[in-house]
Tab-separated table of C-alpha atoms in Angstrom:
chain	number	residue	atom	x	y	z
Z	1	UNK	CA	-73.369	-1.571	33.635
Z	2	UNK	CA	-74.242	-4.949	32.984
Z	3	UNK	CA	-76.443	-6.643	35.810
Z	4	UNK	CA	-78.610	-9.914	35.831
Z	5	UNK	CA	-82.304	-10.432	35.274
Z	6	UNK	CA	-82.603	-10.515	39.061
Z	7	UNK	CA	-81.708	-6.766	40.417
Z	8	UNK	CA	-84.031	-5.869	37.170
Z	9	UNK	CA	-86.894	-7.719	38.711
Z	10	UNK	CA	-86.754	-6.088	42.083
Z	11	UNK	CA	-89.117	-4.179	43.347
Z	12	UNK	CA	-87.999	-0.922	45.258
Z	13	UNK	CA	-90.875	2.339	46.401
Z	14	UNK	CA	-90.254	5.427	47.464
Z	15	UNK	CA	-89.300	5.057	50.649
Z	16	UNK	CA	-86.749	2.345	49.689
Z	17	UNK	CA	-88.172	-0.750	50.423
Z	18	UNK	CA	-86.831	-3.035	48.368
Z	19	UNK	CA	-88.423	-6.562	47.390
Z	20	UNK	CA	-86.872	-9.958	45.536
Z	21	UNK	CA	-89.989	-11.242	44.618
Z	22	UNK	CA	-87.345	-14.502	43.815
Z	23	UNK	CA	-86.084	-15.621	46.786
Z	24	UNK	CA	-89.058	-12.992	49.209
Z	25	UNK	CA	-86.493	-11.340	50.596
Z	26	UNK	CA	-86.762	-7.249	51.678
Z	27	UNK	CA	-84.518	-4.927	52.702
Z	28	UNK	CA	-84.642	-1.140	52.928
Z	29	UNK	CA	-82.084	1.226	51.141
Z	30	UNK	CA	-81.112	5.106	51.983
Z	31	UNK	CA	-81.659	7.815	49.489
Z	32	UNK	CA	-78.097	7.334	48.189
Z	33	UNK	CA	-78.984	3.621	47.822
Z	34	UNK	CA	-81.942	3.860	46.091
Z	35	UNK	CA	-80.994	6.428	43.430
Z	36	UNK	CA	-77.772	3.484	42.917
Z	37	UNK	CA	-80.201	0.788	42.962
Z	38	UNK	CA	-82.830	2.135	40.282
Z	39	UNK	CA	-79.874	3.183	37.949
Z	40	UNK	CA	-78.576	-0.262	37.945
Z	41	UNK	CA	-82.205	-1.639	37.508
Z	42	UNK	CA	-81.746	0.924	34.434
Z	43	UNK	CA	-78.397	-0.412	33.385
Z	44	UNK	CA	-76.636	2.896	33.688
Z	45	UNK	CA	-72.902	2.975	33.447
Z	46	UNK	CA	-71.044	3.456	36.875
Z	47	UNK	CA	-69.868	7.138	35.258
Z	48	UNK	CA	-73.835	7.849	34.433
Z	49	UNK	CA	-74.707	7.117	38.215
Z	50	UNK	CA	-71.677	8.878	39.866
Z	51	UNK	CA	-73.155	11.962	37.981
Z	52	UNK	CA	-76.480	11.431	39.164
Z	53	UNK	CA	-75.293	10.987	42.533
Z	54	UNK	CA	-72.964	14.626	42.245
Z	55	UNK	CA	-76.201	15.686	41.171
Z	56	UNK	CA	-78.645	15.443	43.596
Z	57	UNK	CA	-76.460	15.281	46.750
Z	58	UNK	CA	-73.629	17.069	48.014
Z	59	UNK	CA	-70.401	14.986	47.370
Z	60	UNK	CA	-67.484	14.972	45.026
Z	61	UNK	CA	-67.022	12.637	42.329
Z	62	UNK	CA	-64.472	10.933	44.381
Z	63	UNK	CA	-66.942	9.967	47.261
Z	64	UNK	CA	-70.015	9.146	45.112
Z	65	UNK	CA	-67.209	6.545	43.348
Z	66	UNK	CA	-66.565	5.378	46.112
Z	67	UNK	CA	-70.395	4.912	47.593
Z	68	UNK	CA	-71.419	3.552	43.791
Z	69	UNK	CA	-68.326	0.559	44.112
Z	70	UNK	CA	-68.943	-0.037	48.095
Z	71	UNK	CA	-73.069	-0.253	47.220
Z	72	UNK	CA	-71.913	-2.988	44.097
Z	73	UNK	CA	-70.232	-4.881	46.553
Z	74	UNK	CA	-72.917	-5.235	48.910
Z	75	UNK	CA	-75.234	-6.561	45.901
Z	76	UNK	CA	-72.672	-9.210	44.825
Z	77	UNK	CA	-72.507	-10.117	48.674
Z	78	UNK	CA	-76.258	-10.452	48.257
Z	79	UNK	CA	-75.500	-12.320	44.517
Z	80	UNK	CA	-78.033	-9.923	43.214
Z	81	UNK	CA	-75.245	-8.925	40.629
Z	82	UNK	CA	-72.815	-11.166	39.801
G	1	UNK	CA	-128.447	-23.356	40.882
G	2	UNK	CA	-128.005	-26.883	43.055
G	3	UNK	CA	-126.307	-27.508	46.147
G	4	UNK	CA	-123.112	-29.737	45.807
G	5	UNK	CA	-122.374	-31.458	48.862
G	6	UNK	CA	-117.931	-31.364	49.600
G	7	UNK	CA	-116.686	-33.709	52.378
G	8	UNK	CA	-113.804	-31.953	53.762
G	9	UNK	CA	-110.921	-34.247	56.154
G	10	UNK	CA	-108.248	-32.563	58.374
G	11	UNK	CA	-110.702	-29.786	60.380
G	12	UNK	CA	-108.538	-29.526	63.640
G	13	UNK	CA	-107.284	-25.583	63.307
G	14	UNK	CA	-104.970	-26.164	66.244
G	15	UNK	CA	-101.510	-25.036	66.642
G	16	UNK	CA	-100.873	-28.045	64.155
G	17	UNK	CA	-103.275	-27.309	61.957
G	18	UNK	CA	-104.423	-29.292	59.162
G	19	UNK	CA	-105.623	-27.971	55.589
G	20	UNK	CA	-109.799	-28.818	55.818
G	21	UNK	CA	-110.466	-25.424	57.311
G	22	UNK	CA	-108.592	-23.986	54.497
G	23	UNK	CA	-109.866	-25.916	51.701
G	24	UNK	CA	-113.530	-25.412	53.314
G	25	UNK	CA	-112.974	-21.235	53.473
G	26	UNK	CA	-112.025	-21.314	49.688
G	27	UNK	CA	-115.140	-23.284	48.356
G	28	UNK	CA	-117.188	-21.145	50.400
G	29	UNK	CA	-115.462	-17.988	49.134
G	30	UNK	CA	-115.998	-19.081	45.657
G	31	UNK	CA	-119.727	-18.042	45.263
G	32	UNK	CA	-120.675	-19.168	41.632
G	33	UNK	CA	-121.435	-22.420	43.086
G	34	UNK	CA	-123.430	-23.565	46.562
G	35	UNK	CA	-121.184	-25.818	48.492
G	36	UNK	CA	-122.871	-27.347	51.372
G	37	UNK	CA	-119.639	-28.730	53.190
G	38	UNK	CA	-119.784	-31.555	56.195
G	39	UNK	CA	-116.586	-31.765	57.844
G	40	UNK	CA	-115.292	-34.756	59.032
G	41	UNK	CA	-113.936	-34.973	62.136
G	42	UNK	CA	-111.585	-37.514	64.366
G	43	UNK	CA	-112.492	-36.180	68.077
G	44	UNK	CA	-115.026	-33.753	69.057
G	45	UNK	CA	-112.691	-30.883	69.573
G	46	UNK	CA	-111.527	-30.300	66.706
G	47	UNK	CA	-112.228	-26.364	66.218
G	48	UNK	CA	-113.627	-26.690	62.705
G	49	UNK	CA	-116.604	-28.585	64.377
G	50	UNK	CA	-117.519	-25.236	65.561
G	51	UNK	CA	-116.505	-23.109	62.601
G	52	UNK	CA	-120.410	-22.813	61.413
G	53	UNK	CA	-119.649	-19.968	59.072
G	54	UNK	CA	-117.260	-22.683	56.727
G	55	UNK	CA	-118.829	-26.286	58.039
G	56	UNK	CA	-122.784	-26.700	57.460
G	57	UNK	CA	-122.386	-30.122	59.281
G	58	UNK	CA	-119.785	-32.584	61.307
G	59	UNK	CA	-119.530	-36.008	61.131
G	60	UNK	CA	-117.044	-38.035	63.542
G	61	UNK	CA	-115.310	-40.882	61.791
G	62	UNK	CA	-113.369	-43.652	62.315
G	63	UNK	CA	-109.674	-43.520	61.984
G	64	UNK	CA	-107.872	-44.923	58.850
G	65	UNK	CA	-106.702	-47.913	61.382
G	66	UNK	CA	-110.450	-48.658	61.913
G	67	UNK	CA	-110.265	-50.801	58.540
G	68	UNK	CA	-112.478	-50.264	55.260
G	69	UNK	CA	-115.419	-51.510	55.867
G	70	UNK	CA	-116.203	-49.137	59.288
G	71	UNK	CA	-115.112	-45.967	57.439
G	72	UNK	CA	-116.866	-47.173	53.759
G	73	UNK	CA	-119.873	-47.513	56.140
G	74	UNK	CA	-119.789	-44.196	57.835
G	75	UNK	CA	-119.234	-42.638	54.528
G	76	UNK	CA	-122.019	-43.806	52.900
G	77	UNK	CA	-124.469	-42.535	55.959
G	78	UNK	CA	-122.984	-39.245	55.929
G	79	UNK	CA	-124.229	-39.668	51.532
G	80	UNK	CA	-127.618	-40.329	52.653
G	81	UNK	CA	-128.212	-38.221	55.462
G	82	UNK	CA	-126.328	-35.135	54.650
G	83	UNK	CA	-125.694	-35.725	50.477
G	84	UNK	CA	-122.118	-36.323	49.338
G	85	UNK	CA	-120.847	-35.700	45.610
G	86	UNK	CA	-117.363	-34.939	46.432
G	87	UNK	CA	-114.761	-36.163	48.957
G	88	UNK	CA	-111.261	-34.034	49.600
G	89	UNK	CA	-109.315	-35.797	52.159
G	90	UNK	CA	-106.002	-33.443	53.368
G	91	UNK	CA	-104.717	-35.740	55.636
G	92	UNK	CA	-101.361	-37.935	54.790
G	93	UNK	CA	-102.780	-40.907	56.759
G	94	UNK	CA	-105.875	-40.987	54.920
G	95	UNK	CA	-104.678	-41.043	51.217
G	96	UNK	CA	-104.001	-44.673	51.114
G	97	UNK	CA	-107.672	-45.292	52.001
G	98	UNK	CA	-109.085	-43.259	49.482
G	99	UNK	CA	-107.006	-43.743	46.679
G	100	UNK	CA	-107.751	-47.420	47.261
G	101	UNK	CA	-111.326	-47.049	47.274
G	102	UNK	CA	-111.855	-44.589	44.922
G	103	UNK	CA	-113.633	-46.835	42.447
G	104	UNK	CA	-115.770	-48.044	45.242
G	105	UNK	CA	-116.636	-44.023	46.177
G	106	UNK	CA	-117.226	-43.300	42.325
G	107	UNK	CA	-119.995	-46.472	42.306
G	108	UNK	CA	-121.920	-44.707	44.893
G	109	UNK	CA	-121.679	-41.540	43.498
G	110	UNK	CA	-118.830	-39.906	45.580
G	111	UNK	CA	-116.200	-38.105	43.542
G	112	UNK	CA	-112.562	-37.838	44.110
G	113	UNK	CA	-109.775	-35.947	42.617
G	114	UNK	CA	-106.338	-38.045	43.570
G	115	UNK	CA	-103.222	-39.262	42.639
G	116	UNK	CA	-103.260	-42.876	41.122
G	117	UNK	CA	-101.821	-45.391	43.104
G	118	UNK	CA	-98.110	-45.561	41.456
G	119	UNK	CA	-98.081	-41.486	41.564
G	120	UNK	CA	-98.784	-41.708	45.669
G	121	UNK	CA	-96.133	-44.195	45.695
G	122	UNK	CA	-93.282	-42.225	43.080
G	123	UNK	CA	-93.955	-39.497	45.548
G	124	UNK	CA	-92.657	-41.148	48.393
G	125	UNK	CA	-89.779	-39.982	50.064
G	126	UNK	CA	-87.876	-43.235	49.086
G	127	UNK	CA	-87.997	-41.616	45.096
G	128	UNK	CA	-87.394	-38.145	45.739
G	129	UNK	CA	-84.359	-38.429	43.943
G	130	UNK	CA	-85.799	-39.513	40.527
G	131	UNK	CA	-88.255	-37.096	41.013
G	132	UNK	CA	-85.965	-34.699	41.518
G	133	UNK	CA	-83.752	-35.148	38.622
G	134	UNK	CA	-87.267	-35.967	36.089
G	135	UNK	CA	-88.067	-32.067	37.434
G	136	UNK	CA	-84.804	-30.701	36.654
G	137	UNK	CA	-83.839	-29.972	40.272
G	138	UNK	CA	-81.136	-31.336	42.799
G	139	UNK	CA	-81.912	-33.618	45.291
G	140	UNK	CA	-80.319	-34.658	48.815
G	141	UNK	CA	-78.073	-37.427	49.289
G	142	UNK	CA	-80.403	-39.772	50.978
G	143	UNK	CA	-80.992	-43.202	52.199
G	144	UNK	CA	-84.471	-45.432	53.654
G	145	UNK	CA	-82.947	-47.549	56.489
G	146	UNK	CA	-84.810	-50.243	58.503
G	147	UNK	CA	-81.975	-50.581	61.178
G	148	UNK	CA	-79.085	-49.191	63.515
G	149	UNK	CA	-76.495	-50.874	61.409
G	150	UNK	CA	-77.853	-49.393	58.142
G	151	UNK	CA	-78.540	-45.932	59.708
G	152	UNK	CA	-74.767	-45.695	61.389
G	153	UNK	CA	-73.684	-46.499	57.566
G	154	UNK	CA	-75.973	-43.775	55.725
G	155	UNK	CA	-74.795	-41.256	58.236
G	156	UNK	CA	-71.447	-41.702	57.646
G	157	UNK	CA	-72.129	-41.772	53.635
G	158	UNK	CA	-74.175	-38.755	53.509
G	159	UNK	CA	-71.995	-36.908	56.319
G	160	UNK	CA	-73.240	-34.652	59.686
G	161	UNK	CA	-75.497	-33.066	60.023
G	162	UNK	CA	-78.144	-35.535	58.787
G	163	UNK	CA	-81.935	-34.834	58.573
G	164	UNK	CA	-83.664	-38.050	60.110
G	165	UNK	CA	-87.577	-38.188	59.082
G	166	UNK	CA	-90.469	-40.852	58.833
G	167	UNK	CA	-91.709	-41.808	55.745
G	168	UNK	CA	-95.112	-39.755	56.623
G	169	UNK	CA	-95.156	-37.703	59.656
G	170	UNK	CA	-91.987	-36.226	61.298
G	171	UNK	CA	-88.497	-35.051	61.005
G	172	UNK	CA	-85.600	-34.097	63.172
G	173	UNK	CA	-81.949	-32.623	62.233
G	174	UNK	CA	-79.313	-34.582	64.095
G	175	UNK	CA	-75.455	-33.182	64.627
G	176	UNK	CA	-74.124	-36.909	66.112
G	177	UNK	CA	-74.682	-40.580	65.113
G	178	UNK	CA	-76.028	-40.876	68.673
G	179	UNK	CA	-78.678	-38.197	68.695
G	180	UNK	CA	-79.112	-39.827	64.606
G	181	UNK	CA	-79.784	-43.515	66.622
G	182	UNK	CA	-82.490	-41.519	69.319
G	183	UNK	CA	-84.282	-39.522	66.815
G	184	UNK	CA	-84.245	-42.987	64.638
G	185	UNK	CA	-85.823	-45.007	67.867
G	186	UNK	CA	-88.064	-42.136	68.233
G	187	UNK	CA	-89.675	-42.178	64.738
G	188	UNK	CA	-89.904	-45.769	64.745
G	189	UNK	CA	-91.710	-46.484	67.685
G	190	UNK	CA	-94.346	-44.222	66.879
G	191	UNK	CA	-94.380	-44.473	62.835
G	192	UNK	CA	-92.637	-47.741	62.394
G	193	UNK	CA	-90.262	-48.735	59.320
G	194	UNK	CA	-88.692	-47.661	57.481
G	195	UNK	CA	-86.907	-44.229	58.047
G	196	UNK	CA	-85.493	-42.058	55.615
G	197	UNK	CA	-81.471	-40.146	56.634
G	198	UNK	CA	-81.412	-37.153	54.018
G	199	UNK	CA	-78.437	-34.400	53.667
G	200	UNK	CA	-79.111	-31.802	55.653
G	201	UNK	CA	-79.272	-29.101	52.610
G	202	UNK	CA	-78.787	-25.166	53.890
G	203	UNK	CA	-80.563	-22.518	52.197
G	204	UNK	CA	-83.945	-20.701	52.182
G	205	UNK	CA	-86.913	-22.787	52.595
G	206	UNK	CA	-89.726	-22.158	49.626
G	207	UNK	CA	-93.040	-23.717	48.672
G	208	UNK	CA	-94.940	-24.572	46.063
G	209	UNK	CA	-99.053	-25.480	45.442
G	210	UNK	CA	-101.095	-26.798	42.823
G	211	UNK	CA	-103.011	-28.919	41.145
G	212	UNK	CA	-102.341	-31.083	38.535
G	213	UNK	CA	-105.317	-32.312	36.114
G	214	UNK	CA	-104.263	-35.942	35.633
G	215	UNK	CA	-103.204	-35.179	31.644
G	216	UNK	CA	-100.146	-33.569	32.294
G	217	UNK	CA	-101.709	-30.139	32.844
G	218	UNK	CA	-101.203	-27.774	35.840
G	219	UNK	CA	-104.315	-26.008	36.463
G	220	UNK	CA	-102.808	-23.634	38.585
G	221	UNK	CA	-99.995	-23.005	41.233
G	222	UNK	CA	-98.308	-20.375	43.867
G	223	UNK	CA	-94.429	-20.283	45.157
G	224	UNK	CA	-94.225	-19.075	48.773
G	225	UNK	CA	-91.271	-18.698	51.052
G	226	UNK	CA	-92.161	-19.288	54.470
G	227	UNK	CA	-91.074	-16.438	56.671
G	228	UNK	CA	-91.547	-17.256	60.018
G	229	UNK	CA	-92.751	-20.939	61.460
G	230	UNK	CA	-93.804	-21.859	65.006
G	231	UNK	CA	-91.818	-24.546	67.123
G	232	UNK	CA	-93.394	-27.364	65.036
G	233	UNK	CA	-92.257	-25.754	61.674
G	234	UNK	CA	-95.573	-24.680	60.991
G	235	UNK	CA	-95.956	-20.993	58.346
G	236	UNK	CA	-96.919	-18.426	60.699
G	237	UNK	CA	-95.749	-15.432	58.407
G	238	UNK	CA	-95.070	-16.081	54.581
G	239	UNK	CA	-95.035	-13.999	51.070
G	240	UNK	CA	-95.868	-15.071	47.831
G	241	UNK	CA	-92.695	-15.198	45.217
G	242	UNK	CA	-91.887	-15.602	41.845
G	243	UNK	CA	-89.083	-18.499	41.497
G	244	UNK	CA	-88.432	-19.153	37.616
G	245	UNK	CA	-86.635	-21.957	37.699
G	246	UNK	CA	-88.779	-23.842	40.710
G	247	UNK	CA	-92.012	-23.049	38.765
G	248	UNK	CA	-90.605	-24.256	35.693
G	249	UNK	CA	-89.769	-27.725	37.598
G	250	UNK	CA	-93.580	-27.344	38.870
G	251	UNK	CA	-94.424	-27.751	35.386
G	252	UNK	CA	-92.229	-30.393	34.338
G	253	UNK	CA	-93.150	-32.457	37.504
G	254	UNK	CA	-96.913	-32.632	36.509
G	255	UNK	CA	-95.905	-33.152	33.155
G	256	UNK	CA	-93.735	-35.827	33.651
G	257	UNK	CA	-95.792	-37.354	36.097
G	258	UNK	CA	-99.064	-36.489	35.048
G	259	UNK	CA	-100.072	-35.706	38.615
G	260	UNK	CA	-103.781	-35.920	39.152
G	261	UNK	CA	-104.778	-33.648	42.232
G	262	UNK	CA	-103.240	-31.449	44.563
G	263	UNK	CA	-99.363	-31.228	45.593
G	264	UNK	CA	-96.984	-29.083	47.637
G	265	UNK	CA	-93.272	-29.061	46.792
G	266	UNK	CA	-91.110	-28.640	49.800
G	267	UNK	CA	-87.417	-27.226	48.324
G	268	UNK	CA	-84.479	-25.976	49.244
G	269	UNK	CA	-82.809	-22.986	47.613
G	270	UNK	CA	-79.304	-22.578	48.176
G	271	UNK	CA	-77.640	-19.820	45.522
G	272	UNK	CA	-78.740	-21.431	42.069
G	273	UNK	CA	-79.451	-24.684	43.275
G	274	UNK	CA	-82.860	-26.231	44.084
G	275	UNK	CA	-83.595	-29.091	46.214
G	276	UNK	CA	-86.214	-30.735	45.962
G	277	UNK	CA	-87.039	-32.079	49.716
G	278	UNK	CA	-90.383	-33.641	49.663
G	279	UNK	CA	-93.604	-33.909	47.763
G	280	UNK	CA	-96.681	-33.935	49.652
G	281	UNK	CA	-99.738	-35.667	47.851
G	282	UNK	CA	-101.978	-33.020	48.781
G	283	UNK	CA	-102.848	-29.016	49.892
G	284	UNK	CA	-101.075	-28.156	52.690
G	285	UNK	CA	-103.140	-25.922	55.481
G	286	UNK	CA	-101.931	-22.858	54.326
G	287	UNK	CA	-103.748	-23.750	50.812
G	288	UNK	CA	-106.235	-20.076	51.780
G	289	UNK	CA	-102.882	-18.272	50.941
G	290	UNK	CA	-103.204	-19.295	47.280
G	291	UNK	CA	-107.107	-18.235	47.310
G	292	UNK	CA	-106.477	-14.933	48.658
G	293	UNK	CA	-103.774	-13.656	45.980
G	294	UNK	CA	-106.640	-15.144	43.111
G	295	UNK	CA	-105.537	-19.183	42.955
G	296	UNK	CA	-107.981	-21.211	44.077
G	297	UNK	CA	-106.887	-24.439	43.900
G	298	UNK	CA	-109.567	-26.225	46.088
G	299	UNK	CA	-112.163	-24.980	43.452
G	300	UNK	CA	-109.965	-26.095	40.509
G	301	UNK	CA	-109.739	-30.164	42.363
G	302	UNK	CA	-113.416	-29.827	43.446
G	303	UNK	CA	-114.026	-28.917	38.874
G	304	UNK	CA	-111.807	-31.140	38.132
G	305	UNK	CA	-113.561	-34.137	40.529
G	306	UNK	CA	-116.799	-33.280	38.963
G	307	UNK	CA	-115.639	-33.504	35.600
G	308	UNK	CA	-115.838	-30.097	34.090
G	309	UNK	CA	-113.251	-28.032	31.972
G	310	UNK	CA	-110.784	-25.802	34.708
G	311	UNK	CA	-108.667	-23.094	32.742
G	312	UNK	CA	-105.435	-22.373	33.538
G	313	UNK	CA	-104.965	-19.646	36.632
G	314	UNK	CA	-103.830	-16.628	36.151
G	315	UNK	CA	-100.739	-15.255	37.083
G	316	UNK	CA	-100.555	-14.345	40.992
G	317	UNK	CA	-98.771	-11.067	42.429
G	318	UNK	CA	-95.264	-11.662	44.113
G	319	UNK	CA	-95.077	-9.637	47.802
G	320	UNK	CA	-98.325	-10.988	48.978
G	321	UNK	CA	-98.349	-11.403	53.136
G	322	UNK	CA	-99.520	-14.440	54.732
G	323	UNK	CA	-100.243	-13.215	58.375
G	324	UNK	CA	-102.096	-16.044	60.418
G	325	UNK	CA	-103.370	-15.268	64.137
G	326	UNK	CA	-104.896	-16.989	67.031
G	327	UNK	CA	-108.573	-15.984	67.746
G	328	UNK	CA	-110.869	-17.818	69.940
G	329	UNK	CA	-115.056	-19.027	69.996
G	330	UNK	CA	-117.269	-19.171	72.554
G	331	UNK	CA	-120.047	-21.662	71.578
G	332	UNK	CA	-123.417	-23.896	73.298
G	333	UNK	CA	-122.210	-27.153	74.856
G	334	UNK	CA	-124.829	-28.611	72.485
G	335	UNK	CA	-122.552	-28.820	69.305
G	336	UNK	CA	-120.069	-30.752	71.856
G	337	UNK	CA	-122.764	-33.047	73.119
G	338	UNK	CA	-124.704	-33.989	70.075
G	339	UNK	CA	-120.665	-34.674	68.502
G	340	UNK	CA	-120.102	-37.144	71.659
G	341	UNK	CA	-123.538	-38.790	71.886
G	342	UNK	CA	-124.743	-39.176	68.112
G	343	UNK	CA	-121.568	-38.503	66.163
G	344	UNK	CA	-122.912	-35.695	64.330
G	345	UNK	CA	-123.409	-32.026	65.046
């Protein structure tokens, strides 16, 4: 998935705290969240993170869609992808 | 290795505070060289008096309104009796004085490092605008009014709300021409003319310091966004950031203006546009906040005063806290006295 230089620059630790070190914004992020968040930071495809998601939690493709396209939307809200 | 004797303005640490204590706690934190620092005071509470730890010695002096000769005078006693090589002044009011005089300082042997006349004067909030554009950011619809007539016209040019400020100290948001016409009156009577009506521009409020060398240079500089402020807008929480395109206009400010000394950019950030609010012709008193994440732009000025080579900074971390508190000192009356009766402590 293509995303701008700006979700590559954040910075996120292990508990989820994330930081713009643009704009000096935080916020904090779930476990879901953050395994979204650093994929995207990767560039992984949205079928490459649904897997990962399947993966390390319980849910069905269908709902880790549909947490991977509901987390994207928050971020554009945020314009941290566009 | 010698002494070199620093002058440091604006010592009041109140709940206003201005930026000597600031500029005074980097030069003493900087330990390859022995600053002996008088501070110079208006009225004999202001806390840095007492701040022994940063101020080796306090001088009252006369207000800018006092006229040249008074404060030339006081000046030169505080050069014999205490030693004075360099002179930072951090206080808006003051800068017309000493740029004016610098040559006079230099003759005497008192350094400055300061914008040039025109540069003080391109600054202004009357020019923000070419500024602005010369930096390759956006700028508020503005315009410097000397009466009702003319401020009841830029309002309804620029549009509610309106941001209604002096051309030095002061600056109110109004929602109405009427509370525009108070805040106008208000300014006025205690700044006088002219007043400046700017767009009021929403966004995130961010910062930037440095220190320009006078050759188109930057000798170093630090992007903040303030996170919280106290009732007079003052940083009471802030973190250090990393804004590409607002430190590229940094650069291309001193560049274009080959700003000699030190500067704080007041912006606006709204989505990918950056407004540039106001320049400020020197450190602001949270200048410590660049010293503690490595940028220590009072010891670049004080180099750069004295004549000697400053190398570029080096880049500072993003995420650093700013976290100021209250605190309080118990001291002898005798500072207090000796301040009141002989001017000096």
């Amino acid at each position: 998935m293509n995303t701008n230089n700006r979700i590559a620059r954040l910075a996120i630790n292990e508990e989820g705290f994330v930081f713009d070190p643009q704009t000096g914004e935080s916020f904090t992020v779930n476990q879901t969240g953050k395994v979204i968040l650093k994929a995207l930071m990767r560039s992984d495809s949205e079928e490459s993170i649904i897997l990962q998601l399947t993966e390390q939690f319980a849910l069905s493709p269908q709902e880790a869609q549909a947490d991977v396209r509901d987390f994207i939307h928050h971020l554009r809200a945020y314009q941290l992808i566009y | 290795m010698d002494d070199i004797f620093v002058a440091v303005t604006g010592i009041n640490a109140s709940d206003n505070p201005a930026p000597g204590i600031g500029v005074a706690r980097s030069l003493k934190e900087y330990t390859s060289l022995n600053f002996k620092i008088a501070g110079l005071a208006y009225d004999a509470m202001e806390p840095g008096i007492y701040m022994d730890w940063l101020i080796d010695k306090s001088f009252l002096i006369p207000y800018p309104a006092a006229g040249y000769k008074a404060i030339i005078e006081r000046i030169l006693y505080i050069k014999h009796t205490f030693g004075l090589d360099v002179i930072i002044p951090t206080l808006d009011s003051e800068l017309p004085f000493y740029i004016k005089s610098r040559r006079e300082l230099e003759l005497h042997g008192i350094k400055t490092f300061l914008p040039s006349d025109e540069q003080f004067r391109l600054r202004s909030k009357e020019y923000i605008t070419s500024i602005a554009a010369q930096s390759g950011l956006q700028a508020p619809k503005q315009a410097v009014v000397t009466s009702y007539k003319e401020l009841v016209t830029a309002v309804q040019e620029i549009g509610l709300p309106v941001i209604v400020k002096g051309t030095l100290y002061k600056a109110y948001r109004a929602y109405s021409i009427e509370e525009a016409m108070s805040y106008f009156s208000k300014i006025v009577a205690e700044w006088g003319y002219p007043v400046i009506v700017q767009q009021a521009v929403n966004g995130e409020e961010i910062n930037v310091i440095g220190v320009g060398d006078g050759a188109g240079n930057l000798s170093g500089r630090v992007a903040v966004k303030k996170m919280s402020v106290t009732e007079l807008g003052k940083i009471w929480t802030g973190v250090t950031i990393h804004h590409p395109k607002l430190l590229e206009a940094t650069q291309q400010f001193v560049a274009t203006s080959r700003w000699q000394g030190a500067f704080e950019m007041e912006c606006i950030v709204e989505q990918d546009k950056v407004y540039l609010i106001e320049i400020n012709p020197r450190f602001p008193a949270w200048v410590y906040f660049a010293t503690g994440v490595g940028v220590n732009l009072p010891v670049m000025l004080l180099k750069l005063a004295l004549g000697e080579n400053v190398e570029s900074a080096e880049e500072y971390e993003a995420g650093k806290l700013y976290i100021r508190y209250t605190n309080e000192q118990i001291c002898d009356m005798a500072n207090f006295q000796n301040l009141v009766t002989r001017g000096e402590s």
